[in-house]
PDB file of C-alpha atoms and ligand atoms in Angstrom:
ATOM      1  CA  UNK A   1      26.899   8.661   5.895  1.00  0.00           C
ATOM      2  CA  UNK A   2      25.889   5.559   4.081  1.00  0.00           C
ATOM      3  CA  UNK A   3      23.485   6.322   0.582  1.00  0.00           C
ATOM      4  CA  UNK A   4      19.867   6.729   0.910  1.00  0.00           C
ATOM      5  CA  UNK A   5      17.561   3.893   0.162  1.00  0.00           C
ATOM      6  CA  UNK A   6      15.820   4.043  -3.090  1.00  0.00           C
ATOM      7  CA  UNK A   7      12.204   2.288  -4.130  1.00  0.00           C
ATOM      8  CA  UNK A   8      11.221   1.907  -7.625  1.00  0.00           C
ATOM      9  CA  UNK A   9       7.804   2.363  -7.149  1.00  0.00           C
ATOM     10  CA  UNK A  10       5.323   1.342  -9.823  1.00  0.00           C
ATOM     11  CA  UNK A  11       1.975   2.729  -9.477  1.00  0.00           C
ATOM     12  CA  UNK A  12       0.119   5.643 -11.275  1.00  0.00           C
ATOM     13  CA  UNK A  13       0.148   8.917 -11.300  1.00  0.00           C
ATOM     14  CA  UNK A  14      -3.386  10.160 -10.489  1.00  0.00           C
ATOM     15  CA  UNK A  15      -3.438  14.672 -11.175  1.00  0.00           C
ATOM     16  CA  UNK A  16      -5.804  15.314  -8.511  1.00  0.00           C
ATOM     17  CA  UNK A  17      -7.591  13.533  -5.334  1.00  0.00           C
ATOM     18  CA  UNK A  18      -4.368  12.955  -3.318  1.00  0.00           C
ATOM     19  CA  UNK A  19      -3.823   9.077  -4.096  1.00  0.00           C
ATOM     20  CA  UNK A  20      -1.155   6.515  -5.767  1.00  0.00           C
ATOM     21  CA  UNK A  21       2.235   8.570  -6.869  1.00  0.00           C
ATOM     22  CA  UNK A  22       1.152  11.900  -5.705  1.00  0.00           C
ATOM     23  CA  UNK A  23       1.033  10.920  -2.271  1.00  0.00           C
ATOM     24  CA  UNK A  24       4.040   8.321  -2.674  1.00  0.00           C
ATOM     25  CA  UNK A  25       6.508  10.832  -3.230  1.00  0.00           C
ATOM     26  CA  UNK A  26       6.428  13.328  -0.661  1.00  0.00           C
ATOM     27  CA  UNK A  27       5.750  10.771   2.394  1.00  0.00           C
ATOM     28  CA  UNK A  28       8.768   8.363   1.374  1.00  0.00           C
ATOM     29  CA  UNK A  29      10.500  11.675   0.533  1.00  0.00           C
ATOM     30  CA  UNK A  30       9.991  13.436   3.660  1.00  0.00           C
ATOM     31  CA  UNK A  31      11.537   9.883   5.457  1.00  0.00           C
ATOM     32  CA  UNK A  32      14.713  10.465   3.224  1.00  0.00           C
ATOM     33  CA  UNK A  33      14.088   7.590   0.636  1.00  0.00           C
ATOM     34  CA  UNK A  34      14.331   8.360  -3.051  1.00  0.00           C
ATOM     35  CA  UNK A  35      11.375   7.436  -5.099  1.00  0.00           C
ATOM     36  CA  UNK A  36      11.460   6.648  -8.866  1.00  0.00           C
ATOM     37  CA  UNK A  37       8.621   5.854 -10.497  1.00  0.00           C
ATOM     38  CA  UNK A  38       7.701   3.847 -13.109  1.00  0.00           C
ATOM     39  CA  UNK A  39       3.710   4.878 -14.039  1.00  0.00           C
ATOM     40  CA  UNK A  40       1.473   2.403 -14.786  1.00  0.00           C
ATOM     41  CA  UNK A  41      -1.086   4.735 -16.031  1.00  0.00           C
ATOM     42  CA  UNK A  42      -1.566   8.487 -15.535  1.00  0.00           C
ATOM     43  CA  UNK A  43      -5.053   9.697 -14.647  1.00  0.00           C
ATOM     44  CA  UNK A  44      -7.307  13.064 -14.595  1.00  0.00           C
ATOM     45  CA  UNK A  45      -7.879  12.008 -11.249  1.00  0.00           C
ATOM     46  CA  UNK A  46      -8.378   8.731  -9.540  1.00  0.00           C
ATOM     47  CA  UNK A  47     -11.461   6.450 -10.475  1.00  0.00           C
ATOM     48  CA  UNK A  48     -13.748   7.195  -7.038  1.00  0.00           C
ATOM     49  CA  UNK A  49     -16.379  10.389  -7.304  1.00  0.00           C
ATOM     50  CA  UNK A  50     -14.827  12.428 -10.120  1.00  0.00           C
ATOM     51  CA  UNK A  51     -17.070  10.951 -12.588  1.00  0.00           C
ATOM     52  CA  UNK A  52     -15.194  10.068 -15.814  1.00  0.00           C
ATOM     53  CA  UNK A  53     -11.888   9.835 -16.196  1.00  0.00           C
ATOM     54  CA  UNK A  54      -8.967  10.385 -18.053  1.00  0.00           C
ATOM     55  CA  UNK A  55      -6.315   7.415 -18.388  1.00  0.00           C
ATOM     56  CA  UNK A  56      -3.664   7.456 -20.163  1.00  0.00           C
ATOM     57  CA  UNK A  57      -2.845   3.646 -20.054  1.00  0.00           C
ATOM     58  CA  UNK A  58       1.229   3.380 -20.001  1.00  0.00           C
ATOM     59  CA  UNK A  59       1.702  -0.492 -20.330  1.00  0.00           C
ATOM     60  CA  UNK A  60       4.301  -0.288 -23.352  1.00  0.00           C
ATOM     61  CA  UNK A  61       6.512   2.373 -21.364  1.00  0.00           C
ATOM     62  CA  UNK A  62       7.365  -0.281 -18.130  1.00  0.00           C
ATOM     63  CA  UNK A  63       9.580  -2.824 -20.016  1.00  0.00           C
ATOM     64  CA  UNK A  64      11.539  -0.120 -21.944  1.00  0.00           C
ATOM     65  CA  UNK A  65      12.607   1.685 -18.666  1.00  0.00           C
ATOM     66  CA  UNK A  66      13.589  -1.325 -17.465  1.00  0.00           C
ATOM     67  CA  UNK A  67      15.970  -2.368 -20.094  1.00  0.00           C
ATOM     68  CA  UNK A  68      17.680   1.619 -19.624  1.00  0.00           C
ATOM     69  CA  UNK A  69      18.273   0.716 -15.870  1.00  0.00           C
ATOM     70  CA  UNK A  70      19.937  -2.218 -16.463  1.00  0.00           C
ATOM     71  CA  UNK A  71      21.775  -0.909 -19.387  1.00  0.00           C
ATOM     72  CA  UNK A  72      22.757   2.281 -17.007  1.00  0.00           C
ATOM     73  CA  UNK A  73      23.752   0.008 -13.901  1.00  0.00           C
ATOM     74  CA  UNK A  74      21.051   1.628 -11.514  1.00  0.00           C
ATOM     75  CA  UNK A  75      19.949  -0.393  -8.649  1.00  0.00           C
ATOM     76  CA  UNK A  76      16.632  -0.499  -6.542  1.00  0.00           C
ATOM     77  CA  UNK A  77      16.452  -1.012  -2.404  1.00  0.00           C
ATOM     78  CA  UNK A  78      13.180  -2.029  -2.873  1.00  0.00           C
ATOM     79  CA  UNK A  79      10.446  -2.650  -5.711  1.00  0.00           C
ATOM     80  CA  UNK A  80       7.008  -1.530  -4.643  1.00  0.00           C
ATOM     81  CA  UNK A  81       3.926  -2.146  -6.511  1.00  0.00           C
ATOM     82  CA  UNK A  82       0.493  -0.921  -6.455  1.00  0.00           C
ATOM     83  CA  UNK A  83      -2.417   0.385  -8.878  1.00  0.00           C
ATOM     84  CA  UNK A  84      -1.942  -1.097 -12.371  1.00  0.00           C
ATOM     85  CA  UNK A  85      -3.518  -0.398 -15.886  1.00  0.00           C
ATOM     86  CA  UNK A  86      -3.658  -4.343 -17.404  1.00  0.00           C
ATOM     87  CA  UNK A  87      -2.937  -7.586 -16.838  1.00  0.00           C
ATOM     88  CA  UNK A  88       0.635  -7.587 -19.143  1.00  0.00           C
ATOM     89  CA  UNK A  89       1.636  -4.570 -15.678  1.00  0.00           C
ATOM     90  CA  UNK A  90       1.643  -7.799 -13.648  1.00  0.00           C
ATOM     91  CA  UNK A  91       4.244  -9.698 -16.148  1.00  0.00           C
ATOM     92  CA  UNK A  92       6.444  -5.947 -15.980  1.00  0.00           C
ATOM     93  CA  UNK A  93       6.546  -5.906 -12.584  1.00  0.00           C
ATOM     94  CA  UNK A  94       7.962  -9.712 -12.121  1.00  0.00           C
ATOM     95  CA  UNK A  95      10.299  -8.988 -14.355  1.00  0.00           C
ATOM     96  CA  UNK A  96      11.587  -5.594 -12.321  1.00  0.00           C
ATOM     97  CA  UNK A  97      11.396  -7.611  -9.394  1.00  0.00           C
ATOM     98  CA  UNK A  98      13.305 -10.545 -10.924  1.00  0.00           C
ATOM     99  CA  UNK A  99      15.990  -7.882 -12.442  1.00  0.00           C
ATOM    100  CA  UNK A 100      17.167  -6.333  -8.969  1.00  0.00           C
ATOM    101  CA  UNK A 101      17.134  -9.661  -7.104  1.00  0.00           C
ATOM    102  CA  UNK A 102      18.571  -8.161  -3.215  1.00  0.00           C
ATOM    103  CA  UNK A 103      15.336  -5.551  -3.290  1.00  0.00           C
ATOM    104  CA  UNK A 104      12.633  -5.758  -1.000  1.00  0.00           C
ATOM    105  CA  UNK A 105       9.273  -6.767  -2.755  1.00  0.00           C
ATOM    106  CA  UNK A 106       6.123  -4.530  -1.650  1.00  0.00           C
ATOM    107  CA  UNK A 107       2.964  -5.614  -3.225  1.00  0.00           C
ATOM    108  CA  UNK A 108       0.057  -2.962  -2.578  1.00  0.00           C
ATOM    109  CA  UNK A 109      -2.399  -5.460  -3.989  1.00  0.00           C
ATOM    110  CA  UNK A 110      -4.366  -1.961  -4.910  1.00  0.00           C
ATOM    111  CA  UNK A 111      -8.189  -3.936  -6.592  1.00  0.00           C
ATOM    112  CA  UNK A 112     -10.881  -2.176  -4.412  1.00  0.00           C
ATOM    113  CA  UNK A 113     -12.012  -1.006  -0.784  1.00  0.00           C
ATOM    114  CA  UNK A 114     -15.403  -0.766   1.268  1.00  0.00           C
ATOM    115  CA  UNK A 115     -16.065  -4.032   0.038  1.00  0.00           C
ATOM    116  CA  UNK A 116     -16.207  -3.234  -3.767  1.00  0.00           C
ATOM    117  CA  UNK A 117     -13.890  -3.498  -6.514  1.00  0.00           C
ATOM    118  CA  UNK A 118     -12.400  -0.484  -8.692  1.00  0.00           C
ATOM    119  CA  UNK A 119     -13.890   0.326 -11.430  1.00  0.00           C
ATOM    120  CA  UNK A 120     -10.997  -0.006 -13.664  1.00  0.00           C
ATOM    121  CA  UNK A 121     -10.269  -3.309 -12.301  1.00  0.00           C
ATOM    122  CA  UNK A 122     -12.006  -7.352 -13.898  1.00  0.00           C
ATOM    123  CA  UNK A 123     -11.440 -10.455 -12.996  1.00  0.00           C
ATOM    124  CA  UNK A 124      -8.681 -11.050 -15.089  1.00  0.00           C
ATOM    125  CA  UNK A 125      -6.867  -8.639 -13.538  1.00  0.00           C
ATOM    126  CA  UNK A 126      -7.578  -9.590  -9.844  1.00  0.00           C
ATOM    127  CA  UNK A 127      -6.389 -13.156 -10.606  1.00  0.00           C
ATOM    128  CA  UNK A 128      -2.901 -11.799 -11.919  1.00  0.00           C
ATOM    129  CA  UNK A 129      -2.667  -9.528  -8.920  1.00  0.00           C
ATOM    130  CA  UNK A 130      -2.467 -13.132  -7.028  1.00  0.00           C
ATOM    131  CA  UNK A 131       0.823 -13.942  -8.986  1.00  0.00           C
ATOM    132  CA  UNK A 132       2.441 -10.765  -8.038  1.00  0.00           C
ATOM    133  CA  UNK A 133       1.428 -11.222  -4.515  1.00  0.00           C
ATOM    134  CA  UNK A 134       2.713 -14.854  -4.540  1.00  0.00           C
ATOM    135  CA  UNK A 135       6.483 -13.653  -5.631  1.00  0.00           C
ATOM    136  CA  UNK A 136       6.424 -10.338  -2.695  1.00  0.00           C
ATOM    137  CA  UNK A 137       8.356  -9.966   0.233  1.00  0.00           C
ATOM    138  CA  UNK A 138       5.939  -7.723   2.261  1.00  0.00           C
ATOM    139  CA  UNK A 139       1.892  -7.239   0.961  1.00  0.00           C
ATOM    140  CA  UNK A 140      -0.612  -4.758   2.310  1.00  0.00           C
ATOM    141  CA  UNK A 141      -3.811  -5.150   1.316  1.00  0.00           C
ATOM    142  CA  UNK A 142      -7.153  -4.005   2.858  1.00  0.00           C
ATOM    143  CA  UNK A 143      -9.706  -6.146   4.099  1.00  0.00           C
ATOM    144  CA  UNK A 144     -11.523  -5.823   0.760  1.00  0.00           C
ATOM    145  CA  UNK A 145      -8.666  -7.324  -1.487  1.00  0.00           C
ATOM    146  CA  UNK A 146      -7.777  -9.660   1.358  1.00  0.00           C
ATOM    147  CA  UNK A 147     -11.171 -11.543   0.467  1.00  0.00           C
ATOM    148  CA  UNK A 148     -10.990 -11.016  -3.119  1.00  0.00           C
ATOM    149  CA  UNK A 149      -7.300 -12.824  -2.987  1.00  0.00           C
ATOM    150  CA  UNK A 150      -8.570 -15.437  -0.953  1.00  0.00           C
ATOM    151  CA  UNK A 151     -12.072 -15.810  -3.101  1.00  0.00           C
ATOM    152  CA  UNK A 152     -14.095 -15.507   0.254  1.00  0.00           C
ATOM    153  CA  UNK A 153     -16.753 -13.189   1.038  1.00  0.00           C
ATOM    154  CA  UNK A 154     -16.109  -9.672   2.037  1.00  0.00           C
ATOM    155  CA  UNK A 155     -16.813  -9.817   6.278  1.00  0.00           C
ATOM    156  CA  UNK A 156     -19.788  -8.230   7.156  1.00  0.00           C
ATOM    157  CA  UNK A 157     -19.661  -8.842  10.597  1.00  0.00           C
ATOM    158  CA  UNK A 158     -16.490  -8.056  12.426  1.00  0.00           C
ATOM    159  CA  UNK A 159     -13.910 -10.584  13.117  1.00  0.00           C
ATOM    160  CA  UNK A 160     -12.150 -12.763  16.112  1.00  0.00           C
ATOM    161  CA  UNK A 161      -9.102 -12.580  17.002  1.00  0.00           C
ATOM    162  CA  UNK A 162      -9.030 -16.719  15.229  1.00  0.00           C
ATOM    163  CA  UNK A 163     -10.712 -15.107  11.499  1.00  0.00           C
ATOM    164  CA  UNK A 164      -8.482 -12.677  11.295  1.00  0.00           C
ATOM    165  CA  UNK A 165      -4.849 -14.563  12.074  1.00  0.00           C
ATOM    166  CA  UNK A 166      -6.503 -17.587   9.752  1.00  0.00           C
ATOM    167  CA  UNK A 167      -6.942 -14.742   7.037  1.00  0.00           C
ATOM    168  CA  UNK A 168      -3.419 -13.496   7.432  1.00  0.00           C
ATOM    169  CA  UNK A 169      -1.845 -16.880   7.708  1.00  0.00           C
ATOM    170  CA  UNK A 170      -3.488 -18.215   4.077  1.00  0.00           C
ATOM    171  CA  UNK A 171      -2.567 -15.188   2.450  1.00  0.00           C
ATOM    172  CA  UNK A 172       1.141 -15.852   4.159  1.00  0.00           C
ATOM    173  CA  UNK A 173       0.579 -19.094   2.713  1.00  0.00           C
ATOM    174  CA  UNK A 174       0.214 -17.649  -0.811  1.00  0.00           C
ATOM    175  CA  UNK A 175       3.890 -16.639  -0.457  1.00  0.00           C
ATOM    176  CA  UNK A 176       4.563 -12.866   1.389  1.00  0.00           C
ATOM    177  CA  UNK A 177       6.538 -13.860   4.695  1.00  0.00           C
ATOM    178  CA  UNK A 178       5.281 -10.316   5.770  1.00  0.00           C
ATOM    179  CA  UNK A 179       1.352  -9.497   5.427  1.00  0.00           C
ATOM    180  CA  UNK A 180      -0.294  -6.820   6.445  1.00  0.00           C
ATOM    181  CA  UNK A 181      -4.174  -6.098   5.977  1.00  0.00           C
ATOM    182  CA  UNK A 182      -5.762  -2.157   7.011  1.00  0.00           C
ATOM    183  CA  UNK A 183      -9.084  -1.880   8.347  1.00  0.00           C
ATOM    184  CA  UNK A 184     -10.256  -4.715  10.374  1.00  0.00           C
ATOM    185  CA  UNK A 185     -12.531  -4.440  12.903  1.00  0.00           C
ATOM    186  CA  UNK A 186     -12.289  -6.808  15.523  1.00  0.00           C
ATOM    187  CA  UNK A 187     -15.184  -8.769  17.550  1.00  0.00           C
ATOM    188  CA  UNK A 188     -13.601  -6.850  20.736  1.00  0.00           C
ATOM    189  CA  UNK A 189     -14.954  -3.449  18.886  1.00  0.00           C
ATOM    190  CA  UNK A 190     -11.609  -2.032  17.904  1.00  0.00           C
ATOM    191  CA  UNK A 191     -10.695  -1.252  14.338  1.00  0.00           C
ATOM    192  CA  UNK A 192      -7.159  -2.256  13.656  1.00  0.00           C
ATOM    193  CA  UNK A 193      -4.298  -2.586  11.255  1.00  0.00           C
ATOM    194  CA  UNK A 194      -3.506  -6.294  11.685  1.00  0.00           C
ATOM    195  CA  UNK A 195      -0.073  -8.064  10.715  1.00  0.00           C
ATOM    196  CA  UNK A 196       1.743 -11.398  10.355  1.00  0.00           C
ATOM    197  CA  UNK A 197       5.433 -12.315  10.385  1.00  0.00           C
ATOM    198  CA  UNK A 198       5.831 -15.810   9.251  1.00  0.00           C
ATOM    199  CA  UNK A 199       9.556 -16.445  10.210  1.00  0.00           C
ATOM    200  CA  UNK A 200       8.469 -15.040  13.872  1.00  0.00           C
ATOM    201  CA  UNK A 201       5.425 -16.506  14.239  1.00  0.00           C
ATOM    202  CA  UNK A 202       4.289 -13.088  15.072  1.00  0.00           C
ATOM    203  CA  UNK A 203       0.390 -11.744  15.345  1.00  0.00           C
ATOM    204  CA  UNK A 204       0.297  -7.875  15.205  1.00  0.00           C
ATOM    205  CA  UNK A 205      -2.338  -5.431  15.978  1.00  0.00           C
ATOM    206  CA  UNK A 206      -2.243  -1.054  16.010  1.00  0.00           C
ATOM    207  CA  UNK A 207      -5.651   0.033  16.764  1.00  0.00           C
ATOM    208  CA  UNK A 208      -6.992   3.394  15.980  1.00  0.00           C
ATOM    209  CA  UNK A 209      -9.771   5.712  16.029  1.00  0.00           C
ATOM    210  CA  UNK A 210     -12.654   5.356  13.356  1.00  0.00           C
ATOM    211  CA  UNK A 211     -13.533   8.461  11.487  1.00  0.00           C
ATOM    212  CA  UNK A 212     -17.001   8.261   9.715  1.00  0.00           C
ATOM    213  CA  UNK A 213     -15.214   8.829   5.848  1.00  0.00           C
ATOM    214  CA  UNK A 214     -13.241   6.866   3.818  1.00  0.00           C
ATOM    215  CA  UNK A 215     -10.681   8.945   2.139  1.00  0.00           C
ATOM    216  CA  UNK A 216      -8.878   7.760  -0.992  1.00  0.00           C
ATOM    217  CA  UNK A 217      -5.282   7.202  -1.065  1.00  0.00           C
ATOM    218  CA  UNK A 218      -5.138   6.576   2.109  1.00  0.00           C
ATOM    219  CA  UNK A 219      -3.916   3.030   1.724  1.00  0.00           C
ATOM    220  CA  UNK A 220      -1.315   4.415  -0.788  1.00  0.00           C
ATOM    221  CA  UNK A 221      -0.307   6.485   2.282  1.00  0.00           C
ATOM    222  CA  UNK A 222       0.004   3.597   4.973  1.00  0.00           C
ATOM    223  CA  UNK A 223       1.787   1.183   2.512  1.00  0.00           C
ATOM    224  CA  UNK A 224       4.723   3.466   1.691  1.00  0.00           C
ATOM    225  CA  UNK A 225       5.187   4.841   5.182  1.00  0.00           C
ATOM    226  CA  UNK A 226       5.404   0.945   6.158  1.00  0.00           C
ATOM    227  CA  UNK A 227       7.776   0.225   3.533  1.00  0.00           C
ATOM    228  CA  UNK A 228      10.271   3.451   4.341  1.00  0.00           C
ATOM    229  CA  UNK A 229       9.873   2.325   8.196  1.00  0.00           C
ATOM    230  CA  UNK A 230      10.892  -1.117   7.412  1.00  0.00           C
ATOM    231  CA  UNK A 231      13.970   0.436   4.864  1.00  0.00           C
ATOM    232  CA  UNK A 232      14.675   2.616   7.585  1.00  0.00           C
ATOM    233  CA  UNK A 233      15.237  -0.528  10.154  1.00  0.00           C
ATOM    234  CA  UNK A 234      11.664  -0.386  12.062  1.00  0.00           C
ATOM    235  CA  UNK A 235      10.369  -3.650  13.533  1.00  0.00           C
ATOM    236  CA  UNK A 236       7.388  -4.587  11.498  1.00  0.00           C
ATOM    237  CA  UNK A 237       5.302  -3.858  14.680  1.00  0.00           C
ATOM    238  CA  UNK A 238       6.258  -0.341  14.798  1.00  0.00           C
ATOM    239  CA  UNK A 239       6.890   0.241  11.331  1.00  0.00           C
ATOM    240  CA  UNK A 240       3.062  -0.328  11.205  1.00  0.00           C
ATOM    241  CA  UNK A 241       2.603   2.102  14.497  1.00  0.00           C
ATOM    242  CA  UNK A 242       4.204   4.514  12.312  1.00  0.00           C
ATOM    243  CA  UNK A 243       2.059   4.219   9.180  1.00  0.00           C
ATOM    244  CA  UNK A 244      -1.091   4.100  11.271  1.00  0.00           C
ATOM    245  CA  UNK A 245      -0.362   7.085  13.379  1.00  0.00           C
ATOM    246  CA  UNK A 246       0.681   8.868  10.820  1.00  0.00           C
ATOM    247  CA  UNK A 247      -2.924   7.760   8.728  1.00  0.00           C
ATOM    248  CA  UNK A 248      -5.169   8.746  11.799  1.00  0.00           C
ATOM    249  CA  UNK A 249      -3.728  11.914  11.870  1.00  0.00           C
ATOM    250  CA  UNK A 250      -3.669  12.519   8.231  1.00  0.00           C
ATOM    251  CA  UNK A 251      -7.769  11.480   8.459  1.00  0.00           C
ATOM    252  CA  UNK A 252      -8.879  13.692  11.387  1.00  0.00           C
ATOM    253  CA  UNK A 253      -6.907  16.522  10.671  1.00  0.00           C
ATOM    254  CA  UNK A 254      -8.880  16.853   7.370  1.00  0.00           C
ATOM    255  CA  UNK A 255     -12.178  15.937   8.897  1.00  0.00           C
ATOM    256  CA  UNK A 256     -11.521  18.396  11.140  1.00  0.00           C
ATOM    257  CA  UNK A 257     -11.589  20.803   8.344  1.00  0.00           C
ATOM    258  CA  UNK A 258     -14.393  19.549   6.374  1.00  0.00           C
ATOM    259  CA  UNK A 259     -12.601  18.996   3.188  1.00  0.00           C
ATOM    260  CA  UNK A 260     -14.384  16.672   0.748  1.00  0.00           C
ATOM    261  CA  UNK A 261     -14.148  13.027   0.501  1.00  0.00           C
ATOM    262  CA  UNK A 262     -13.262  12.505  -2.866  1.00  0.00           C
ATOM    263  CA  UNK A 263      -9.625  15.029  -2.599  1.00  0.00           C
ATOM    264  CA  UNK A 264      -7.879  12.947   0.044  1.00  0.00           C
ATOM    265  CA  UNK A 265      -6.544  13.877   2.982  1.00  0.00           C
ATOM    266  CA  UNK A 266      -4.722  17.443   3.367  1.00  0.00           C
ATOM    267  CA  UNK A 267      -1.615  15.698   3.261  1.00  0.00           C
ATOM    268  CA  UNK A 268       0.525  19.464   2.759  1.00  0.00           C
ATOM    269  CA  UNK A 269      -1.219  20.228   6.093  1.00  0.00           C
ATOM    270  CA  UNK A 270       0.372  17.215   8.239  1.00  0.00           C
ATOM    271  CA  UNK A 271       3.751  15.910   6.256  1.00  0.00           C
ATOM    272  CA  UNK A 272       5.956  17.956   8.787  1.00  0.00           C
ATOM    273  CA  UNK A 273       4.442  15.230  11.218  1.00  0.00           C
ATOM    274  CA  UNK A 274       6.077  12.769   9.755  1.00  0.00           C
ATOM    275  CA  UNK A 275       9.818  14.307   9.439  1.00  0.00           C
ATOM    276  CA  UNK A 276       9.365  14.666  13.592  1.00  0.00           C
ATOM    277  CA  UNK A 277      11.149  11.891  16.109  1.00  0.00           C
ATOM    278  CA  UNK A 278       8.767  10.021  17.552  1.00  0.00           C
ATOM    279  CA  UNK A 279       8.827   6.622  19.143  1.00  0.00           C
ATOM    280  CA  UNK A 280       6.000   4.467  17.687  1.00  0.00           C
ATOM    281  CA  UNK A 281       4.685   2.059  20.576  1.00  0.00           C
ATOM    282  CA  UNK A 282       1.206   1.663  20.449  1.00  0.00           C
ATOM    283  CA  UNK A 283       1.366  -1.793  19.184  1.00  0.00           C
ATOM    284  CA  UNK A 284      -0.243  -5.195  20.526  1.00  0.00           C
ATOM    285  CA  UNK A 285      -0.122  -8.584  20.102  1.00  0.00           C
ATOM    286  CA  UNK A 286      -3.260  -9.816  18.168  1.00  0.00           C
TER     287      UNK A 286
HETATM  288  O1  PXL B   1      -5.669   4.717  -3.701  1.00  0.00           O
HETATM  289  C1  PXL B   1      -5.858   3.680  -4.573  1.00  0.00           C
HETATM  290  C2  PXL B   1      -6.013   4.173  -5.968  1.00  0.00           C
HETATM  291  C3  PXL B   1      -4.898   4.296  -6.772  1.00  0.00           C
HETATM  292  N1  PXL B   1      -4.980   4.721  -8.046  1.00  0.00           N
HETATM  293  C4  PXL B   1      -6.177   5.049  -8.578  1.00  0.00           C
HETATM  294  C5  PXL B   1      -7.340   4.956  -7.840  1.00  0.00           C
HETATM  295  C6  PXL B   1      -7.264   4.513  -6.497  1.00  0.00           C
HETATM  296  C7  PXL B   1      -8.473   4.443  -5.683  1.00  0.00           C
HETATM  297  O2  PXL B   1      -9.539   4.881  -6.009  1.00  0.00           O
HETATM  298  O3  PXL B   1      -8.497   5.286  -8.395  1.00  0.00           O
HETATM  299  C8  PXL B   1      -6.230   5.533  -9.998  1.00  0.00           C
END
């Protein structure tokens, strides 16, 4: 059997609300990928309806790792990037990128959602964040930090079919060969998860089923599901179908329940979904 695949994944470690590293490792685990992290910050809890944090911010420990892998001779499948602490976290991850030069590059542009930015997040930082998405591979932001890469508006309205391949092509355009954006709702009335392949000239679209709450980490969820799918050997298509069935499960199951917004979705509850063979085919073309 050959080895299994293994992500350095640079994000933070949030203690409670389900989000970042804490969801991370189980759902790549559970797909039989390794995860090792490299924390960008560690938190109390994540930044949305806990009041205030804790944040520990861990910008000095990034580049020190990284000289002990490549003194130790450890390799990464794949670098994936998400939530960071400061704008130096952008110059780290380059570098970890630019050390294992055969990995995958996964840029979870992580700077906001509903249409508003983070609270830990400026400016500063959200221009950066355009630097790391112009040296990935694969990127997968939401609609939100779609706009705010692009310096356009956040949509109000929902968008055609032509808006939202002109989105994904200019962020393409910014460098990712692979981009993916979550939560798009289309003219037609669907809600979506919408992607591009450059080298195919492919349009993508997985609709699903909108639940009334937007739970955090959810994103975090969807990204590294579509990165093990596409480790694994999944088409981008249905490495997306995965990630998005997976996601609208993950959501109504813990509507279902009642379980409050702010703690994420009862991920415990539905990971043996994701260990299960299915075949992922709910795709379209956009
Ligand atoms: O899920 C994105 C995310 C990651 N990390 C932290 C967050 C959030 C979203 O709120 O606060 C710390």
């Amino acid at each position: 059997m050959s080895e299994l695949k293994r992500v350095a994944a640079i994000h933070d470690l949030s203690g409670v609300g389900r989000c970042s590293l804490s969801v991370i490792f189980p759902t790549l685990s559970v797909m039989g990928i390794q995860v090792c992290a490299l924390p960008t910050a560690l938190l109390s809890t994540h930044t949305n309806g806990f009041g205030e944090v804790v944040l520990k911010d861990m910008t000095d420990y990034i580049p020190d790792a990284l000289r002990h892998y490549l003194a130790a001779g450890i390799d990464f499948d794949c670098v994936y990037s998400g939530f960071l602490a400061s704008e130096e976290q952008v110059t780290h991850c380059l570098e970890v990128m630019d050390s294992f030069r055969t990995a995958l590059r996964v840029v979870d542009p992580v700077m906001g959602d509903g249409g508003k930015r983070y609270r830990t997040y400026n400016d500063a930082l959200c221009r950066r964040m355009g630097e790391l998405v112009a040296a990935a591979d694969i990127i997968t932001p939401n609609l939100t930090e779609a706009s705010i890469l692009l310096g356009i508006p956040y949509p109000q309205a929902p968008l055609t079919v032509g808006e939202a391949k002109q989105i994904l092509v200019k962020l393409s355009q910014k460098g990712p060969k692979t981009v993916v954006i979550t939560g798009v709702m289309l003219a037609a009335g669907e809600v979506c998860n919408i992607g591009y392949d450059r080298e195919q000239n492919a349009f993508w679209r997985v609709p699903y089923e909108m639940i009334p709450r937007s739970y955090p980490g959810t994103g975090d969820i969807f990204a590294s599901i579509l990165t093990g799918g596409i480790l694994l050997g999944d088409s981008l298509p249905i490495a997306m179908t995965r990630a998005t069935a997976f996601c609208e499960y993950a959501i109504k199951t813990t509507f279902s329940y009642g379980s409050p917004t702010r703690e994420g979705v009862m991920l415990e509850k539905c990971l043996p979904m994701l260990a299960e063979k299915q075949s992922f085919m709910e795709f379209r073309q956009l």
